[in-house]
Coordinates of C-alpha atoms and ligand atoms in Angstrom, one line a residue:
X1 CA 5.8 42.3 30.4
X2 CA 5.6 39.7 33.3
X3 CA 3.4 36.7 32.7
X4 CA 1.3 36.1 35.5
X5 CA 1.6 32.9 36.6
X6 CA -1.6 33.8 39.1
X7 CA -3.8 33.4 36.3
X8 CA -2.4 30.4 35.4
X9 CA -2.6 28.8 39.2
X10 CA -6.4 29.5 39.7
X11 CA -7.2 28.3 36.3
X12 CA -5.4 25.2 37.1
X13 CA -7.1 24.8 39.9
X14 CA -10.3 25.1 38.4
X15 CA -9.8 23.3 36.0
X16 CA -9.1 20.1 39.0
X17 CA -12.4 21.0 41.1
X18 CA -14.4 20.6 37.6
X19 CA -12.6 18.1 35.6
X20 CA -15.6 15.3 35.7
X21 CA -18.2 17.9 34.8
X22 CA -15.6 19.4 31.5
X23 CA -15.3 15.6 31.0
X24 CA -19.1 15.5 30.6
X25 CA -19.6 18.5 28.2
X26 CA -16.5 17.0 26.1
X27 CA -18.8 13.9 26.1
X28 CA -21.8 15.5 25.0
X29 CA -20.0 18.4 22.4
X30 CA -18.6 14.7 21.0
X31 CA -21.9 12.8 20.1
X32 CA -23.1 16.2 19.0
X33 CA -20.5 17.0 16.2
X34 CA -19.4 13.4 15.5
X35 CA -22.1 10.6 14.1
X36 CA -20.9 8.0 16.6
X37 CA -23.1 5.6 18.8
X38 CA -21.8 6.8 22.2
X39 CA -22.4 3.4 23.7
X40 CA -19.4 2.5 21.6
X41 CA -17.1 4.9 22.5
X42 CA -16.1 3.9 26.5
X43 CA -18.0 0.5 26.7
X44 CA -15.9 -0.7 29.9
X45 CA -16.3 1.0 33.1
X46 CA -12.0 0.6 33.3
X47 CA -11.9 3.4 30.4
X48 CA -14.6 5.7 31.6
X49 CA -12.0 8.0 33.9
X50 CA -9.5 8.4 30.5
X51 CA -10.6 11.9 29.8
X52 CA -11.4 12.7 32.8
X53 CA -7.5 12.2 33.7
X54 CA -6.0 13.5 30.9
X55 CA -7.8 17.0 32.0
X56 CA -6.6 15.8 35.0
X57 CA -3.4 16.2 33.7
X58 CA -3.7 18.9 31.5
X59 CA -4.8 21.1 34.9
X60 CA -1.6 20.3 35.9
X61 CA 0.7 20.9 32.9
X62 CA -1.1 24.9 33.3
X63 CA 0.0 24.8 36.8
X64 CA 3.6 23.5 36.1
X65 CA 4.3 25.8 33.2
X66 CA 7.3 23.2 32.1
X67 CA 7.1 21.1 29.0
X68 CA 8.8 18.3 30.3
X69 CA 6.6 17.8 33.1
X70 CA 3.8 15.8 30.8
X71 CA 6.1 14.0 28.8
X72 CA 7.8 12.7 31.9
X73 CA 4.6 11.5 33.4
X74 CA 4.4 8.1 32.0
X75 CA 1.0 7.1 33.3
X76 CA -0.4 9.3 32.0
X77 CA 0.6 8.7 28.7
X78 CA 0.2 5.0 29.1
X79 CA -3.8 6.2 29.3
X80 CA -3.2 7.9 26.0
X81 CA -1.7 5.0 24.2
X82 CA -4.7 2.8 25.6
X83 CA -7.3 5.4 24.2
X84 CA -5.3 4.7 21.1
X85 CA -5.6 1.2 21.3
X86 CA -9.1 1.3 22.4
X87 CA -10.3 3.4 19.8
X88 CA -8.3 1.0 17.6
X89 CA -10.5 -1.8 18.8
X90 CA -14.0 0.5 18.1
X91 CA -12.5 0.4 14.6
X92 CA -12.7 4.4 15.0
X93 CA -11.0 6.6 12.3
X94 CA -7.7 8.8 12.3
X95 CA -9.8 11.8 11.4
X96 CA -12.2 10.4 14.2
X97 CA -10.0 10.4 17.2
X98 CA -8.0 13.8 16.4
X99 CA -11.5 15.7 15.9
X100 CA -11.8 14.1 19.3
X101 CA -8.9 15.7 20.9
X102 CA -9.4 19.1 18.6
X103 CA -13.0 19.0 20.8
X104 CA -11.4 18.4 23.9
X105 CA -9.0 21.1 23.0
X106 CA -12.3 23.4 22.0
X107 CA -13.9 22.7 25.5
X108 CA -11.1 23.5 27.7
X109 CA -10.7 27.0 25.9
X110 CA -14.0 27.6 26.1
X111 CA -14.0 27.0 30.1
X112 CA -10.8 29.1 30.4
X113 CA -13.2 32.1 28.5
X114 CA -15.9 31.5 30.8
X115 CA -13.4 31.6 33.9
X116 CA -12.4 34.9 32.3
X117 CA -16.1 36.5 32.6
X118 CA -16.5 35.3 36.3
X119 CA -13.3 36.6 37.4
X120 CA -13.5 40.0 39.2
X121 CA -10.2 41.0 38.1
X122 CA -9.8 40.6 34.4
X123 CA -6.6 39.1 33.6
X124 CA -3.7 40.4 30.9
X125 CA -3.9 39.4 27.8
X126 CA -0.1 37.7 27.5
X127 CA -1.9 36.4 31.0
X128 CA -4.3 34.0 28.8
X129 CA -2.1 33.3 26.2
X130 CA 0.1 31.8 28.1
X131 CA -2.8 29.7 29.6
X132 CA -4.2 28.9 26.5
X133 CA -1.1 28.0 24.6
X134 CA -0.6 25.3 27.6
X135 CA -3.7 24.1 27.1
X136 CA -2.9 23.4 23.2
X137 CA 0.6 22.1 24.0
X138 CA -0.7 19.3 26.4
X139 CA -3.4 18.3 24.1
X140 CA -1.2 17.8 21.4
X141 CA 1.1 15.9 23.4
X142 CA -1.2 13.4 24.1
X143 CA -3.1 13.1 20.9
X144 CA 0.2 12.6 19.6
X145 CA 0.6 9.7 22.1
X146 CA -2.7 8.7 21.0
X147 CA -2.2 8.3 17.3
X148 CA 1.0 6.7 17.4
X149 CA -0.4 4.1 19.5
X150 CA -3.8 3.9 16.8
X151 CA -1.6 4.1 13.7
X152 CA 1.0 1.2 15.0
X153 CA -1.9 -1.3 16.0
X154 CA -3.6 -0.5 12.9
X155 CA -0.3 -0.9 10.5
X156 CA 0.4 -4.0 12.7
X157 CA -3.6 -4.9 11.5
X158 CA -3.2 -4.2 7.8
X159 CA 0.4 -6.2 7.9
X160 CA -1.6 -9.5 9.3
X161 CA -4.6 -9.5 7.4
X162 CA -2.0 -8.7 4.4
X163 CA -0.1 -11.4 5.4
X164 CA -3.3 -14.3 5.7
X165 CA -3.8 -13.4 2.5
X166 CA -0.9 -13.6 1.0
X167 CA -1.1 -17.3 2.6
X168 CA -4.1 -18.1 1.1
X169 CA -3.4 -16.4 -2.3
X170 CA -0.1 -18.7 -2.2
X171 CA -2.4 -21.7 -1.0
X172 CA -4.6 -21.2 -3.6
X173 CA -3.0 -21.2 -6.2
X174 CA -0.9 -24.3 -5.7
X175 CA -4.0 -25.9 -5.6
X176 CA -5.8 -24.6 -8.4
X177 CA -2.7 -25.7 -10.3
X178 CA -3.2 -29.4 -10.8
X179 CA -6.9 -29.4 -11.9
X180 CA -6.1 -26.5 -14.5
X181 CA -2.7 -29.0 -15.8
X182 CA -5.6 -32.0 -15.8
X183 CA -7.9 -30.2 -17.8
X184 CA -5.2 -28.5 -19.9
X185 CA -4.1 -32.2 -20.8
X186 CA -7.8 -33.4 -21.3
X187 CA -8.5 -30.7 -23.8
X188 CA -5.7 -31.9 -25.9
X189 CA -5.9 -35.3 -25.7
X190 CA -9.5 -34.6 -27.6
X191 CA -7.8 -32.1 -29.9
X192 CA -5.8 -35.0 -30.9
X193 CA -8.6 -37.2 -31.2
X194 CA -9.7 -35.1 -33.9
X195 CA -13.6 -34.0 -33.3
X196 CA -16.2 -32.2 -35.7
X197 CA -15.9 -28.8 -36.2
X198 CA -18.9 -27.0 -33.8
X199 CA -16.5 -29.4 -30.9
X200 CA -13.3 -27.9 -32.2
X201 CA -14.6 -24.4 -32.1
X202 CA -15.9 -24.9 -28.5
X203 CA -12.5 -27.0 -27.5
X204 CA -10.5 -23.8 -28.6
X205 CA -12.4 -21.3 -26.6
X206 CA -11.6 -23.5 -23.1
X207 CA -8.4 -23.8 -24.3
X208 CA -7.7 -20.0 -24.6
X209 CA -10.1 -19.5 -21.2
X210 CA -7.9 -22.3 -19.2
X211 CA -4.6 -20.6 -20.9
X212 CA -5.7 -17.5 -19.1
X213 CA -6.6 -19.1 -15.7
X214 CA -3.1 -20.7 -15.9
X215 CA -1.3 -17.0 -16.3
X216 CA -3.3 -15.7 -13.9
X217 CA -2.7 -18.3 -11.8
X218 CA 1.1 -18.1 -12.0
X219 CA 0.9 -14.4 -11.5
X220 CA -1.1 -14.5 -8.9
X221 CA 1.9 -17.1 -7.0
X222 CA 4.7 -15.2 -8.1
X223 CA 3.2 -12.2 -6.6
X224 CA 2.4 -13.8 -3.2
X225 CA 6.0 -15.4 -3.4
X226 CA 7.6 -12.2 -4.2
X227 CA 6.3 -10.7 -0.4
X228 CA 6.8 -14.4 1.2
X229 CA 10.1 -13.0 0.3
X230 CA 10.3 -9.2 1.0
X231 CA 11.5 -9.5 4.6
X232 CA 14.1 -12.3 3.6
X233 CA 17.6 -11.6 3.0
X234 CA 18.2 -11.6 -1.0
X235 CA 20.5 -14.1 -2.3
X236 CA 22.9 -12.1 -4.8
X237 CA 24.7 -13.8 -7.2
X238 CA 27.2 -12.7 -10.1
X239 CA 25.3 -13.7 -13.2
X240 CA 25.8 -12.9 -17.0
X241 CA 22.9 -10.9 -18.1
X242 CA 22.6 -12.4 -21.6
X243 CA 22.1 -16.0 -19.8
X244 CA 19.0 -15.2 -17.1
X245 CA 17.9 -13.7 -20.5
X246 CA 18.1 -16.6 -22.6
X247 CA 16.4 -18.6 -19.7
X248 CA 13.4 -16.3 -19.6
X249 CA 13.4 -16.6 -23.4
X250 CA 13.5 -20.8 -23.3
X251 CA 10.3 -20.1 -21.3
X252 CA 8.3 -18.1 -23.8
X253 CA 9.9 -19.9 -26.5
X254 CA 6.3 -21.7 -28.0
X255 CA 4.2 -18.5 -27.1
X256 CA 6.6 -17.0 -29.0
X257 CA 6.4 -19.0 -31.8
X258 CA 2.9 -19.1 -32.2
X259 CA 3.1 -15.5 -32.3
X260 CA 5.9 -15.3 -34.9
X261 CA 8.3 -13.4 -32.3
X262 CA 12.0 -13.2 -32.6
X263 CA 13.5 -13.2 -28.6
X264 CA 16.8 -11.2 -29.8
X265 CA 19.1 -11.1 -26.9
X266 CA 22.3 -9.2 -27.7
X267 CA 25.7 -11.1 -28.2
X268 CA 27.7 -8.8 -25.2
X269 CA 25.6 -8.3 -22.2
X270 CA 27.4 -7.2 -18.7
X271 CA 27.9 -9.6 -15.3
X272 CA 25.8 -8.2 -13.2
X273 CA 25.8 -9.0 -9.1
X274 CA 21.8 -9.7 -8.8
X275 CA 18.9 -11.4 -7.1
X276 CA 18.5 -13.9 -10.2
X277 CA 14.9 -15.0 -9.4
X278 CA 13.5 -11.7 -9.5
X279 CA 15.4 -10.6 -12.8
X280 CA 14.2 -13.7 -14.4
X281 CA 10.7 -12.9 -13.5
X282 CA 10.9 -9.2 -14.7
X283 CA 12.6 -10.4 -18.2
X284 CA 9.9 -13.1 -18.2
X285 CA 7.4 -10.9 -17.7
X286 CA 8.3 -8.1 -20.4
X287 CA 9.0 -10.6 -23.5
X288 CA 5.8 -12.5 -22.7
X289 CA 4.4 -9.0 -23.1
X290 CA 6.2 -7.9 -26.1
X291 CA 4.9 -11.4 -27.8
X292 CA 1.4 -10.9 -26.4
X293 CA 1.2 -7.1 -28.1
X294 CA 2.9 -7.8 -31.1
X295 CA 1.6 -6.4 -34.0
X296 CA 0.7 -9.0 -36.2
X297 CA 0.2 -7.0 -39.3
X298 CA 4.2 -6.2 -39.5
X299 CA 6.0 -9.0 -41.5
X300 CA 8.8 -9.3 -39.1
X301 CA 8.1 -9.0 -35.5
X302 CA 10.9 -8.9 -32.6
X303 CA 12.1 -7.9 -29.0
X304 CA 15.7 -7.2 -28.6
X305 CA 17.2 -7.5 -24.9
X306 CA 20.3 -5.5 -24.4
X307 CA 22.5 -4.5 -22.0
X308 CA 25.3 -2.7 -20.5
X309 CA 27.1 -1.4 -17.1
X310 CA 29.4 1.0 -15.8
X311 CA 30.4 2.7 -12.3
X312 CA 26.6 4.0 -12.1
X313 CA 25.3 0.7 -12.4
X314 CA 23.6 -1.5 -14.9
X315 CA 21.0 -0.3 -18.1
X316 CA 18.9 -2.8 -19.2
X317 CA 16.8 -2.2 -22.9
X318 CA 13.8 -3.8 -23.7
X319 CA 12.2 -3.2 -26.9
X320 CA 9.8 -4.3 -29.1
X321 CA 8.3 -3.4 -32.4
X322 CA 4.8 -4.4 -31.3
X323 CA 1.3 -2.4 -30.9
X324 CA 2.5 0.4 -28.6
X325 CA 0.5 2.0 -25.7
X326 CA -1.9 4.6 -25.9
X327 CA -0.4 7.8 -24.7
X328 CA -2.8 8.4 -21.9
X329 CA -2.0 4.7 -20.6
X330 CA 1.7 4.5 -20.2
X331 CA 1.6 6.5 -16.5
X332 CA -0.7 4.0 -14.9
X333 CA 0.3 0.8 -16.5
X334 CA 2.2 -0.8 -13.7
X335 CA -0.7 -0.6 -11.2
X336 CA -2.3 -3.9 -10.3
X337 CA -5.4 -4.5 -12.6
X338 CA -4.6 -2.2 -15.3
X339 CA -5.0 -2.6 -19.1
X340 CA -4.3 -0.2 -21.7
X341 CA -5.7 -1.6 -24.4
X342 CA -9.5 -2.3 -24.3
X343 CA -10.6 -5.8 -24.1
X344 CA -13.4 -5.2 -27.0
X345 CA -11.1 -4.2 -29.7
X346 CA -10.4 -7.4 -31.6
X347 CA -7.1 -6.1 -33.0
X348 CA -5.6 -5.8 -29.8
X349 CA -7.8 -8.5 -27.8
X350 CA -5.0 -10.2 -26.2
X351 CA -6.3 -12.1 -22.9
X352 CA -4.2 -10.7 -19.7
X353 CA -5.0 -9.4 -16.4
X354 CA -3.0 -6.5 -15.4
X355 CA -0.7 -7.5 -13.5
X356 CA 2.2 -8.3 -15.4
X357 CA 4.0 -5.0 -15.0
X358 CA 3.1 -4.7 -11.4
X359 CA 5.3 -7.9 -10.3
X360 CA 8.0 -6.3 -13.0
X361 CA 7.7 -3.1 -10.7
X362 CA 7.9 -5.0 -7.6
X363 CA 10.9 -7.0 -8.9
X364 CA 12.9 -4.0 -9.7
X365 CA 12.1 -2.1 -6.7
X366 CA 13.2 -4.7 -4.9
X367 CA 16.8 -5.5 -7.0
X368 CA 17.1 -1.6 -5.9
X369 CA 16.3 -0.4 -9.5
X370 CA 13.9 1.7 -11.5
X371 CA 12.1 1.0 -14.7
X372 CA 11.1 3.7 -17.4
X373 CA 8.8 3.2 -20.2
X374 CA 8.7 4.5 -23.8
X375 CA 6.2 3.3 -26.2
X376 CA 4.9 4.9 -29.8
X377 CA 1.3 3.8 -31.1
X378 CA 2.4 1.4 -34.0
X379 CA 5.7 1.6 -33.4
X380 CA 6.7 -0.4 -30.4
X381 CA 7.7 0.0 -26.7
X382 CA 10.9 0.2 -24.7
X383 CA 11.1 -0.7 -21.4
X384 CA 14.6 0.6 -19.7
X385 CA 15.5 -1.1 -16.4
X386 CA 18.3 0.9 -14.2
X387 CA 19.7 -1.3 -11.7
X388 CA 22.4 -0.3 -8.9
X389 CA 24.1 -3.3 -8.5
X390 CA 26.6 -4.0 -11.1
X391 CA 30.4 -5.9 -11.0
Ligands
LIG1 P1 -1.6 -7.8 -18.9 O1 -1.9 -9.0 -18.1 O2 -2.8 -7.1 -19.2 O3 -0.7 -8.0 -20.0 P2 0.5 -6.1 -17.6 O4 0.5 -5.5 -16.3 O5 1.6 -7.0 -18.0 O6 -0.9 -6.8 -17.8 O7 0.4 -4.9 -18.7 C1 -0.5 -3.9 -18.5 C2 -1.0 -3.3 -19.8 O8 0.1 -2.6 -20.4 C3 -1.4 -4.4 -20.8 O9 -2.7 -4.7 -20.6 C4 -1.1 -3.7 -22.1 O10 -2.2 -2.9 -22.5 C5 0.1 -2.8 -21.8 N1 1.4 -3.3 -22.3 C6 2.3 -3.9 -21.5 N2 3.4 -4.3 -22.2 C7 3.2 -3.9 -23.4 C8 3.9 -4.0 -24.6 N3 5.2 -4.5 -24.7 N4 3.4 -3.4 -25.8 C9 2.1 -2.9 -25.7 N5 1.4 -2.8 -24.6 C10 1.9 -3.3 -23.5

């Protein structure tokens, strides 16, 4: 069957003569079906003749027939990306701005039905497809244009006001650093000076409370250093496993104590070719955890690194014979701000924040890896660490 590209032509045309007026009724169908305050939505007199054009244009993509002809026509498009940015700007959302162009879409079929009725010679059916499958093609080409303009200005938003505060997270907690080390200091210079017993009680509740401020404080800076970092090339270097271990373990080494844990590291770990800040911070991380969640009513208590490495990469085990993790906890417990264990329960009231295995998840990602996680209530948990990079 021959299209007819008649039908097409006078619709076009049409289309031209009326464009303000379908401009219009876009306008009003808009502030009908959408809650917005239409003062807001072309508040310069520069933007008013946007949608006006792009029928403009859309007139003529009928007339043309070709696909190339609107993607060619870079004004046009330009307009589209500044509706993008303007609607940015309006703080407008996705879902906002392509129910916007889904209306424009609505209006223009609409007209080409009315056209139909007015017509003394009704056209063929293929006749209107074609017309109305043009009209569809050049909308979606330019809300395309329009939400890739949106989307970019709005991830280059997020990454900025991500980024500020990063700077003051980082900022901050240098600074909180020295007051919390002074007052650490004072409370043990009392401790020392040996008070009664209600101002030992009360000294040993700030000291757990300023212990906590101090973890969270360090968390929070390695977490703002580890995206200081992201964008940075990582240093590699050819490490022995079993030593970044024993590091991370020198660090934990009174915590620990206190807590009657063994740090077992095994006697034969693997080189590995790593970032050796990160690893550090992930074994860190996961033995200051196994000591915080041991089970105190076992007689012996441990967590054992271990290690090994082949052409697949490098396996790293750690695994302690601590509390365990409720079952329905283990999928969510490397998001930011999550706990398994419930802060009431004074068996397992250990002070933390939740963001321990978040930075280990970060590191790992990072070092190209994945980590798994196996724990048994009672038993004890094993963390596995897969990393790529191996010598
Ligand atoms: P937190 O600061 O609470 O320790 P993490 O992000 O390090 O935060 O860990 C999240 C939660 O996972 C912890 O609150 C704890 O309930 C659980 N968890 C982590 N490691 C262990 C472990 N080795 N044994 C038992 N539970 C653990």
């Amino acid at each position: 069957m021959v299209i007819t590209p008649d039908f097409g032509d006078v619709i076009a045309e049409r289309m031209l003569a009326v464009h303000e007026a379908l401009a219009v009724r876009w306008f009003e169908r808009l502030v009908d079906l959408i809650p917005v305050d239409e003062r807001n939505v072309f508040p310069s007199n520069s933007l008013l003749d946007h949608v006006p054009a792009l029928i403009r244009e859309i007139s003529e993509s009928i007339r043309l027939g070709g696909d190339a002809a609107m993607a060619a026509n870079t004004s046009i498009l330009d307009k589209a990306r500044e509706l993008g940015a303007l609607r940015h700007q309006q703080r407008a959302s996705l879902h906002q701005v392509l129910r916007e162009y889904q209306i424009l879409g609505g209006v223009l079929v609409q007209f080409v039905l009315e056209e139909v009725e007015r017509l003394s010679t009704v056209p063929s059916a293929s006749a209107c497809v074609f017309v109305v499958s043009r009209i569809h093609h050049a909308v979606d080409v330019l809300s395309q244009t329009t939400v890739e303009a949106f989307v970019s200005l709005y991830t280059r938003t997020i990454s900025e006001q991500t980024e500020r505060l990063q700077q003051f997270t980082r900022m901050a907690t240098h600074e909180w650093r020295q007051p919390l080390g002074a007052v650490q200091f004072g409370i043990s210079v009392l401790q020392q000076a040996g008070v009664g017993d209600r101002a030992k009680r009360t000294l040993d509740v700030v000291e757990r409370n300023v212990a906590h401020l101090v973890d969270l404080t360090w968390k929070l800076e390695a977490m703002a250093r580890l995206h200081e970092g992201a964008g940075d090339t990582v240093v590699t270097q050819t490490v022995s496993l079993g030593t970044v271990a024993r590091e991370a373990a020198r660090q934990l080494r009174d915590m620990a104590d206190l807590r009657g844990v063994d740090i077992r590291i095994a006697e034969i770990t693997p080189e590995i070719a790593i970032d050796v800040g990160r690893l550090e911070l992930t074994l860190v991380n996961l033995f200051s955890n196994a000591i915080k969640y041991s089970d105190q009513s076992k007689p012996e208590r441990y967590v054992e690194l271990s290690g090994s490495a082949d052409d697949d990469g490098c396996r790293i085990v750690v695994r302690d014979n601590g509390i365990g993790i409720p079952k329905r906890a283990v999928s969510t417990i490397f998001q930011r701000f999550t706990r398994a264990h419930a802060a009431g329960d004074s068996l397992t009231a250990v002070e933390g924040v939740g963001l321990g295995l978040s930075i280990v998840d970060e590191c790992v990602r990072a070092m190209g890896g994945r980590i798994e996680v196996e724990s048994l209530e009672g038993e004890g948990t094993t963390f596995e660490i897969i990393l790529p990079l191996s010598v």
